[in-house]
């Protein structure tokens, strides 16, 4: 339509009055905009129609604008100040020529002088599609050329490259992204891959951004500090540390300590934490001009003849004021030129963008902004004067602060002010609308008085009541026009039925619950139970209504099903932000599939009210997500709609609310507070108060809003920085249990549905200590710290050693509020555990299992069943059964019997599918033929996932392909040279047809595993050929394939102390599987032996270490599987006590021959503590060297 208008129509087409009456306003505006852009002259009605006049003014602005001073909240403003503050700390020479205290205009013009950017683009290498990247030649695929990372999509892979220092190209396949550090000069054809080179932009630079002195770098949240994220170097200065980063491929930033420690990070730095002596800096690419695309205008400038603004002002003063005086509130024909220019500039509808100099009439509001860098002691006196027709109230607050910072101070003097200091807890008096009728209420688009705005709405059809309600919400200075009382009286102790809080439970205590119960009606903790902190009984005792939430799918749903919901609650909340990556992250169809479980949980708990998943604004539009959810969830029980909002102005939140009313249900606003990058002025507590004064009365009076819960977080509490490192200071409750000033304001509002507050309960002091018990989150965290963390990261546990007791570690967690306060109480002197922990607090071990080696040394089938049942009770559901000499029927039957209901996986060895018909030396009961394998597997009716290991060597001793352990020998390349050729010939000529035969014989849901060990045992070149010729065609038909190999800490090191599961090695194996376009990796064996002479191993072989390794691998694998899903399965070696002859003559089993779990009965997990904490010391397997340099080097 616009194209047609530009081509054919002139503004004169609208001279006809009748035609103007017939055409829609939107088309009129389009046509007029196009006409003015062509500098056509309007005639007739075109010159007098106010809509067209406004369009003409705005079109002229866009054409004529030559300068514009940036403002707070705009990208240029934020970026240039960030660059200046970082640069003055890191590279002050860059800013030579600027004054010592540069103004906004100085900085903007400095950056505007830099060339504008052209951004990087990707170009397909040799077309890109179905191509893999290579270095200098077609076969140059040296692993040093690139770094492989997981990536969800091609666009995600590109983004990773553009944000990675030194990345030159990408190679992408499903789930895998190679970031190339070497120039891609050649490619090779391979289907389903894509190779693209990065063409660098111009006007862009990589710069260090500091997170400030006293900060350490973290990954996705302040506790995310994996050793896999960085390497450690020595640097005598921060400058040298940064130089080393620039020389390190894919370096994302540095963490520097004054001692000379330099961490070179390669993972993106998305969070930080305060620790003295450190400094964290991110290396990021930014445009040199910092998005400052126009120079700053002079601070004031009166238009001169010949300029468009001059013509607009002259027209307004000589014509407009007579024909349309209502357009110029407060002005008369006698007003000065400057007065007219000032009004037109504030209105933003003309070419005037400058405030005029030499005003003849004092401005209603005068703002002065100064920027200084100084160390000062400042005494500030703030006087707030509130005037009504009958009362004058003056409040003075004096604050003294000492600060060393760069500050921007804004002083505003207004004829009538309603702001309140954060420290002021008394509520403003109720006033009448007449007290603010003539107060100017401005926004980014216009400036007018409260009274004129109300009158305008009445004249356009609103009732007086609705007009006052709208203007009072939209303009805080007009809040006295709110048509109902806003605040409770001083003796009113009632609470609003709607009002609630979203609060982490571990931050609460009894005093806090009491304060909340006297201020609001309900709360929730993002958990189906209260979680760490006060119990459900504590909530009920104080009279605060707890509402449970089923946070998401997978482990969250499993735990909710396992625990159930608390009974009789008023509602249950659905999934938390399922349309948001990093939160529940569920597609609508997946959420709909899980919803019946939510309904069952509610029904079983006697809860008859179910609230929808709570959506937030994200790439997946929340309204669309809910529409798709309801489209997939026909007949589902959903009684109300929940959503989150972090806007900072009530008028914007009102727009959000209106969108959700399309579903025709009551609305629960279950997270809201001010945290918006475009409203930085409202992030402090004073700004949160202004937002509250606008929004809470609106929520109370909206009949569609059934419940609302403020997101209670102080500035330093937020785990994820919402506004680029900044967060809203929105906490309602202080650590001592008293309401913050913001909390007192929140409690003060009046609503139409008030309830009597519950009686105040005085709680007698409880026990001063409580030692964590097995299956509790605190116990899990402390055990991991004792058995793994203290070895891998001793610097995390200041004052503790490997010999420190459980109680010492728990006390450290409690005092320092580690892991979001997972340990809510100090320990007592004694602890008694009753069973080993389930695989961390998440419940079932989704990726961890055990090996069963034939009969495995158990005394009878009943002992096997006891062992299997015990593993199921502990949450272990993955088994790898090695058929030794015969089918391990006792184990297979026990697993199948225990598997009735729930997910269980079983992997078996194929033993080359040998049988008496292929090997004359095999007896009849050693039949592993495909036909017999299929028959036996089909009898395992309760096992939901079956995996078959496709061995590459035979159990037939007369065969040239005979070997003892196909798992550890891979393709057999590590055998003697003359036999290696035999295996190589088999893999290249016959193995693929064996895979095809197994594919045709077994159901498609059966998954296959290819044995792997290392490059020597299974050369990548052989794998690639096998995959291209045989495996990929079968994967295209839906068959899943995995690699497998072993991970043993005593194979890779001779260090004389305990080591945990090698997560880094598992990640490398997963990357290899992704590179080869396979579905994942299985760690066929991991564990801790009684003895192992291989590689001169000196790790201490003890039952205690085996149990510690078992517990450690449960945690590590479970955490890793939360990230990578079913791509990884890990099997512990092994379940039974039989000696298998590997790595020496003795192997620890998890169970005795009678079927008892040794880590329960050994006294290691259930260690009886000494009665005095000072005496309760666990002896480490072997003391660490007094010189810890060896340990630090390894870390």
Short mmCIF file of N, CA, C and O in Angstrom, two decimals, residues 839-924:
data_model
loop_
_atom_site.label_atom_id
_atom_site.label_comp_id
_atom_site.label_asym_id
_atom_site.label_seq_id
_atom_site.Cartn_x
_atom_site.Cartn_y
_atom_site.Cartn_z
N UNK A 839 20.72 -40.21 44.00
CA UNK A 839 21.61 -39.48 43.09
C UNK A 839 21.36 -38.00 43.19
O UNK A 839 20.62 -37.46 42.36
N UNK A 840 21.92 -37.34 44.16
CA UNK A 840 21.70 -35.94 44.49
C UNK A 840 20.24 -35.73 44.84
O UNK A 840 19.45 -36.67 44.89
N UNK A 841 19.87 -34.50 45.02
CA UNK A 841 18.52 -34.20 45.48
C UNK A 841 17.49 -34.33 44.39
O UNK A 841 16.31 -34.17 44.62
N UNK A 842 17.92 -34.62 43.16
CA UNK A 842 16.96 -34.63 42.06
C UNK A 842 16.16 -35.93 41.98
O UNK A 842 15.27 -36.06 41.17
N UNK A 843 16.54 -36.96 42.76
CA UNK A 843 15.75 -38.18 42.71
C UNK A 843 16.43 -39.23 41.87
O UNK A 843 17.60 -39.54 42.06
N UNK A 844 15.72 -39.82 40.91
CA UNK A 844 16.28 -40.90 40.11
C UNK A 844 17.50 -40.44 39.33
O UNK A 844 17.57 -39.33 38.85
N UNK A 845 18.46 -41.37 39.20
CA UNK A 845 19.69 -41.06 38.48
C UNK A 845 19.41 -41.21 36.99
O UNK A 845 19.34 -42.31 36.48
N UNK A 846 19.25 -40.10 36.31
CA UNK A 846 18.81 -40.16 34.93
C UNK A 846 19.90 -40.67 34.00
O UNK A 846 19.60 -41.16 32.92
N UNK A 847 21.18 -40.56 34.38
CA UNK A 847 22.23 -40.97 33.47
C UNK A 847 23.24 -41.93 34.06
O UNK A 847 24.21 -42.28 33.40
N UNK A 848 23.09 -42.34 35.30
CA UNK A 848 24.08 -43.19 35.97
C UNK A 848 23.54 -44.60 36.14
O UNK A 848 22.37 -44.79 36.43
N UNK A 849 24.42 -45.59 35.93
CA UNK A 849 24.03 -46.98 36.09
C UNK A 849 25.18 -47.82 36.57
O UNK A 849 26.22 -47.31 36.99
N UNK A 850 25.00 -49.15 36.50
CA UNK A 850 26.03 -50.08 36.98
C UNK A 850 26.21 -51.20 35.96
O UNK A 850 25.32 -51.52 35.17
N UNK A 851 27.42 -51.78 36.00
CA UNK A 851 27.72 -52.99 35.24
C UNK A 851 27.39 -54.22 36.06
O UNK A 851 27.62 -54.24 37.28
N UNK A 852 26.88 -55.24 35.40
CA UNK A 852 26.66 -56.56 36.02
C UNK A 852 27.46 -57.56 35.19
O UNK A 852 27.17 -57.77 34.01
N UNK A 853 28.47 -58.17 35.81
CA UNK A 853 29.41 -59.02 35.10
C UNK A 853 29.00 -60.48 35.24
O UNK A 853 29.45 -61.20 36.13
N UNK A 854 28.06 -60.88 34.38
CA UNK A 854 27.57 -62.25 34.45
C UNK A 854 26.87 -62.52 35.77
O UNK A 854 26.04 -61.74 36.23
N UNK A 855 27.22 -63.62 36.43
CA UNK A 855 26.66 -63.94 37.75
C UNK A 855 27.23 -63.02 38.81
O UNK A 855 26.65 -62.83 39.88
N UNK A 856 28.42 -62.46 38.54
CA UNK A 856 29.01 -61.35 39.30
C UNK A 856 29.31 -61.68 40.76
O UNK A 856 29.36 -60.79 41.59
N UNK A 857 29.48 -62.98 41.09
CA UNK A 857 29.93 -63.34 42.42
C UNK A 857 28.85 -63.41 43.48
O UNK A 857 29.17 -63.58 44.67
N UNK A 858 27.58 -63.25 43.11
CA UNK A 858 26.50 -63.37 44.10
C UNK A 858 26.28 -64.84 44.43
O UNK A 858 26.44 -65.73 43.59
N UNK A 859 25.86 -65.09 45.68
CA UNK A 859 25.74 -66.48 46.12
C UNK A 859 24.55 -67.19 45.51
O UNK A 859 24.55 -68.41 45.37
N UNK A 860 23.51 -66.45 45.12
CA UNK A 860 22.36 -67.09 44.49
C UNK A 860 21.52 -66.01 43.80
O UNK A 860 21.82 -64.81 43.89
N UNK A 861 20.45 -66.46 43.11
CA UNK A 861 19.60 -65.51 42.38
C UNK A 861 18.91 -64.53 43.33
O UNK A 861 18.65 -63.37 42.96
N UNK A 862 18.61 -64.97 44.55
CA UNK A 862 17.94 -64.09 45.51
C UNK A 862 18.85 -62.92 45.88
O UNK A 862 18.39 -61.79 46.06
N UNK A 863 20.15 -63.17 45.98
CA UNK A 863 21.10 -62.10 46.29
C UNK A 863 21.17 -61.09 45.14
O UNK A 863 21.25 -59.88 45.36
N UNK A 864 21.13 -61.61 43.91
CA UNK A 864 21.11 -60.70 42.75
C UNK A 864 19.88 -59.81 42.82
O UNK A 864 19.94 -58.59 42.61
N UNK A 865 18.72 -60.41 43.13
CA UNK A 865 17.48 -59.64 43.19
C UNK A 865 17.54 -58.60 44.30
O UNK A 865 17.08 -57.46 44.13
N UNK A 866 18.14 -58.95 45.45
CA UNK A 866 18.26 -57.97 46.54
C UNK A 866 19.10 -56.77 46.09
O UNK A 866 18.78 -55.62 46.39
N UNK A 867 20.18 -57.06 45.40
CA UNK A 867 21.05 -55.98 44.94
C UNK A 867 20.33 -55.08 43.94
O UNK A 867 20.39 -53.84 44.03
N UNK A 868 19.65 -55.69 42.98
CA UNK A 868 18.93 -54.89 41.97
C UNK A 868 17.84 -54.06 42.63
O UNK A 868 17.68 -52.87 42.33
N UNK A 869 17.08 -54.66 43.53
CA UNK A 869 16.01 -53.92 44.21
C UNK A 869 16.57 -52.75 45.01
O UNK A 869 15.96 -51.67 45.06
N UNK A 870 17.73 -52.94 45.64
CA UNK A 870 18.34 -51.86 46.41
C UNK A 870 18.77 -50.72 45.49
O UNK A 870 18.60 -49.54 45.83
N UNK A 871 19.31 -51.04 44.32
CA UNK A 871 19.69 -49.99 43.38
C UNK A 871 18.46 -49.22 42.90
O UNK A 871 18.50 -47.99 42.77
N UNK A 872 17.37 -49.93 42.65
CA UNK A 872 16.14 -49.24 42.25
C UNK A 872 15.68 -48.31 43.37
O UNK A 872 15.23 -47.19 43.12
N UNK A 873 15.78 -48.77 44.61
CA UNK A 873 15.36 -47.94 45.73
C UNK A 873 16.21 -46.67 45.82
O UNK A 873 15.72 -45.61 46.20
N UNK A 874 17.48 -46.79 45.44
CA UNK A 874 18.37 -45.63 45.48
C UNK A 874 18.23 -44.74 44.25
O UNK A 874 18.89 -43.71 44.17
N UNK A 875 17.40 -45.15 43.30
CA UNK A 875 17.17 -44.31 42.13
C UNK A 875 17.95 -44.70 40.91
O UNK A 875 17.88 -44.04 39.88
N UNK A 876 18.74 -45.77 40.96
CA UNK A 876 19.53 -46.21 39.82
C UNK A 876 18.65 -47.04 38.90
O UNK A 876 18.05 -48.03 39.33
N UNK A 877 18.59 -46.65 37.61
CA UNK A 877 17.68 -47.32 36.66
C UNK A 877 18.38 -47.73 35.37
O UNK A 877 17.72 -48.09 34.41
N UNK A 878 19.72 -47.67 35.32
CA UNK A 878 20.45 -48.01 34.10
C UNK A 878 21.41 -49.17 34.39
O UNK A 878 22.19 -49.10 35.35
N UNK A 879 21.35 -50.21 33.57
CA UNK A 879 22.16 -51.40 33.79
C UNK A 879 22.86 -51.81 32.49
O UNK A 879 22.28 -51.72 31.41
N UNK A 880 24.09 -52.24 32.64
CA UNK A 880 24.84 -52.81 31.51
C UNK A 880 25.23 -54.22 31.90
O UNK A 880 26.03 -54.42 32.82
N UNK A 881 24.65 -55.20 31.24
CA UNK A 881 24.82 -56.61 31.60
C UNK A 881 25.80 -57.24 30.61
O UNK A 881 25.55 -57.25 29.39
N UNK A 882 26.92 -57.75 31.14
CA UNK A 882 27.92 -58.42 30.32
C UNK A 882 27.64 -59.92 30.41
O UNK A 882 27.73 -60.52 31.49
N UNK A 883 27.27 -60.51 29.29
CA UNK A 883 26.98 -61.95 29.26
C UNK A 883 28.31 -62.70 29.23
O UNK A 883 29.00 -62.71 28.22
N UNK A 884 28.69 -63.34 30.34
CA UNK A 884 29.97 -64.03 30.46
C UNK A 884 29.72 -65.53 30.41
O UNK A 884 29.18 -66.11 31.35
N UNK A 885 30.07 -66.13 29.30
CA UNK A 885 29.92 -67.59 29.17
C UNK A 885 28.51 -68.01 28.87
O UNK A 885 28.28 -68.99 28.17
N UNK A 886 27.54 -67.29 29.39
CA UNK A 886 26.14 -67.62 29.15
C UNK A 886 25.32 -66.36 29.39
O UNK A 886 25.82 -65.36 29.90
N UNK A 887 24.07 -66.41 29.04
CA UNK A 887 23.19 -65.27 29.30
C UNK A 887 23.04 -65.09 30.80
O UNK A 887 22.80 -66.05 31.54
N UNK A 888 23.18 -63.85 31.27
CA UNK A 888 23.09 -63.54 32.70
C UNK A 888 21.61 -63.45 33.09
O UNK A 888 21.09 -62.37 33.39
N UNK A 889 20.95 -64.60 33.10
CA UNK A 889 19.50 -64.60 33.29
C UNK A 889 19.09 -64.08 34.65
O UNK A 889 18.05 -63.41 34.79
N UNK A 890 19.86 -64.38 35.69
CA UNK A 890 19.47 -63.92 37.03
C UNK A 890 19.37 -62.40 37.08
O UNK A 890 18.41 -61.83 37.61
N UNK A 891 20.38 -61.74 36.51
CA UNK A 891 20.37 -60.28 36.51
C UNK A 891 19.27 -59.75 35.60
O UNK A 891 18.54 -58.81 35.96
N UNK A 892 19.14 -60.31 34.41
CA UNK A 892 18.14 -59.82 33.46
C UNK A 892 16.73 -59.95 34.02
O UNK A 892 15.90 -59.04 33.91
N UNK A 893 16.46 -61.08 34.66
CA UNK A 893 15.12 -61.29 35.23
C UNK A 893 14.86 -60.35 36.41
O UNK A 893 13.76 -59.82 36.56
N UNK A 894 15.88 -60.15 37.24
CA UNK A 894 15.71 -59.26 38.40
C UNK A 894 15.44 -57.82 37.95
O UNK A 894 14.60 -57.11 38.51
N UNK A 895 16.18 -57.38 36.92
CA UNK A 895 15.98 -56.02 36.40
C UNK A 895 14.59 -55.89 35.78
O UNK A 895 13.88 -54.90 36.01
N UNK A 896 14.19 -56.89 35.00
CA UNK A 896 12.87 -56.85 34.36
C UNK A 896 11.75 -56.83 35.39
O UNK A 896 10.76 -56.09 35.26
N UNK A 897 11.90 -57.63 36.46
CA UNK A 897 10.87 -57.66 37.50
C UNK A 897 10.78 -56.33 38.24
O UNK A 897 9.69 -55.84 38.56
N UNK A 898 11.93 -55.72 38.51
CA UNK A 898 11.94 -54.46 39.26
C UNK A 898 11.48 -53.29 38.40
O UNK A 898 11.10 -52.25 38.94
N UNK A 899 11.49 -53.47 37.09
CA UNK A 899 11.24 -52.35 36.18
C UNK A 899 9.78 -52.08 35.91
O UNK A 899 9.46 -51.29 35.03
N UNK A 900 8.89 -52.69 36.61
CA UNK A 900 7.47 -52.50 36.33
C UNK A 900 7.05 -51.09 36.70
O UNK A 900 6.85 -50.77 37.86
N UNK A 901 6.92 -50.25 35.67
CA UNK A 901 6.57 -48.85 35.89
C UNK A 901 7.81 -47.99 35.96
O UNK A 901 8.72 -48.25 36.73
N UNK A 902 7.88 -46.97 35.13
CA UNK A 902 9.01 -46.06 35.15
C UNK A 902 10.04 -46.38 34.09
O UNK A 902 10.03 -47.45 33.47
N UNK A 903 10.94 -45.43 33.89
CA UNK A 903 11.95 -45.57 32.84
C UNK A 903 13.11 -46.41 33.33
O UNK A 903 13.69 -46.15 34.38
N UNK A 904 13.49 -47.44 32.57
CA UNK A 904 14.63 -48.30 32.87
C UNK A 904 15.35 -48.57 31.57
O UNK A 904 14.71 -48.82 30.54
N UNK A 905 16.69 -48.51 31.59
CA UNK A 905 17.45 -48.86 30.40
C UNK A 905 18.35 -50.04 30.69
O UNK A 905 18.86 -50.21 31.80
N UNK A 906 18.56 -50.87 29.64
CA UNK A 906 19.39 -52.06 29.75
C UNK A 906 20.27 -52.14 28.52
O UNK A 906 19.79 -52.09 27.39
N UNK A 907 21.58 -52.23 28.74
CA UNK A 907 22.52 -52.46 27.65
C UNK A 907 23.12 -53.84 27.81
O UNK A 907 23.48 -54.24 28.92
N UNK A 908 23.22 -54.60 26.72
CA UNK A 908 23.84 -55.93 26.78
C UNK A 908 24.99 -55.97 25.77
O UNK A 908 25.01 -55.24 24.79
N UNK A 909 25.95 -56.86 26.04
CA UNK A 909 27.01 -57.12 25.07
C UNK A 909 26.49 -58.16 24.08
O UNK A 909 25.78 -59.10 24.44
N UNK A 910 26.87 -58.00 22.80
CA UNK A 910 26.38 -58.92 21.77
C UNK A 910 27.27 -60.14 21.63
O UNK A 910 26.85 -61.16 21.09
N UNK A 911 28.54 -60.04 22.12
CA UNK A 911 29.51 -61.12 21.96
C UNK A 911 29.57 -61.60 20.52
O UNK A 911 29.59 -62.79 20.23
N UNK A 912 29.54 -60.60 19.60
CA UNK A 912 29.74 -60.85 18.18
C UNK A 912 28.61 -61.68 17.57
O UNK A 912 28.72 -62.16 16.45
N UNK A 913 27.53 -61.85 18.32
CA UNK A 913 26.42 -62.70 17.89
C UNK A 913 26.92 -64.12 17.54
O UNK A 913 26.39 -64.78 16.65
N UNK A 914 27.96 -64.56 18.28
CA UNK A 914 28.49 -65.91 18.06
C UNK A 914 27.54 -66.96 18.63
O UNK A 914 26.77 -66.69 19.57
N UNK A 915 27.62 -68.19 18.10
CA UNK A 915 26.79 -69.30 18.56
C UNK A 915 27.45 -70.60 18.12
O UNK A 915 28.41 -70.59 17.34
N UNK A 916 26.99 -71.74 18.62
CA UNK A 916 27.56 -73.02 18.18
C UNK A 916 27.53 -73.20 16.67
O UNK A 916 28.37 -73.91 16.11
N UNK A 917 26.59 -72.54 15.99
CA UNK A 917 26.53 -72.69 14.54
C UNK A 917 27.64 -71.95 13.82
O UNK A 917 27.97 -72.26 12.67
N UNK A 918 28.26 -70.97 14.47
CA UNK A 918 29.37 -70.22 13.86
C UNK A 918 30.71 -70.56 14.48
O UNK A 918 31.74 -70.19 13.94
N UNK A 919 30.67 -71.24 15.65
CA UNK A 919 31.92 -71.59 16.36
C UNK A 919 31.75 -72.96 16.98
O UNK A 919 30.97 -73.12 17.94
N UNK A 920 32.47 -73.95 16.47
CA UNK A 920 32.27 -75.32 16.92
C UNK A 920 32.68 -75.53 18.37
O UNK A 920 32.22 -76.48 19.01
N UNK A 921 33.53 -74.67 18.90
CA UNK A 921 33.99 -74.86 20.29
C UNK A 921 32.99 -74.33 21.32
O UNK A 921 33.18 -74.53 22.52
N UNK A 922 31.94 -73.64 20.88
CA UNK A 922 30.97 -73.11 21.83
C UNK A 922 29.92 -74.16 22.15
O UNK A 922 29.37 -74.80 21.24
N UNK A 923 29.60 -74.33 23.46
CA UNK A 923 28.53 -75.27 23.82
C UNK A 923 27.16 -74.70 23.46
O UNK A 923 27.02 -73.51 23.17
N UNK A 924 26.15 -75.50 23.54
CA UNK A 924 24.81 -75.10 23.11
C UNK A 924 24.25 -73.96 23.96
O UNK A 924 23.46 -73.15 23.48
#
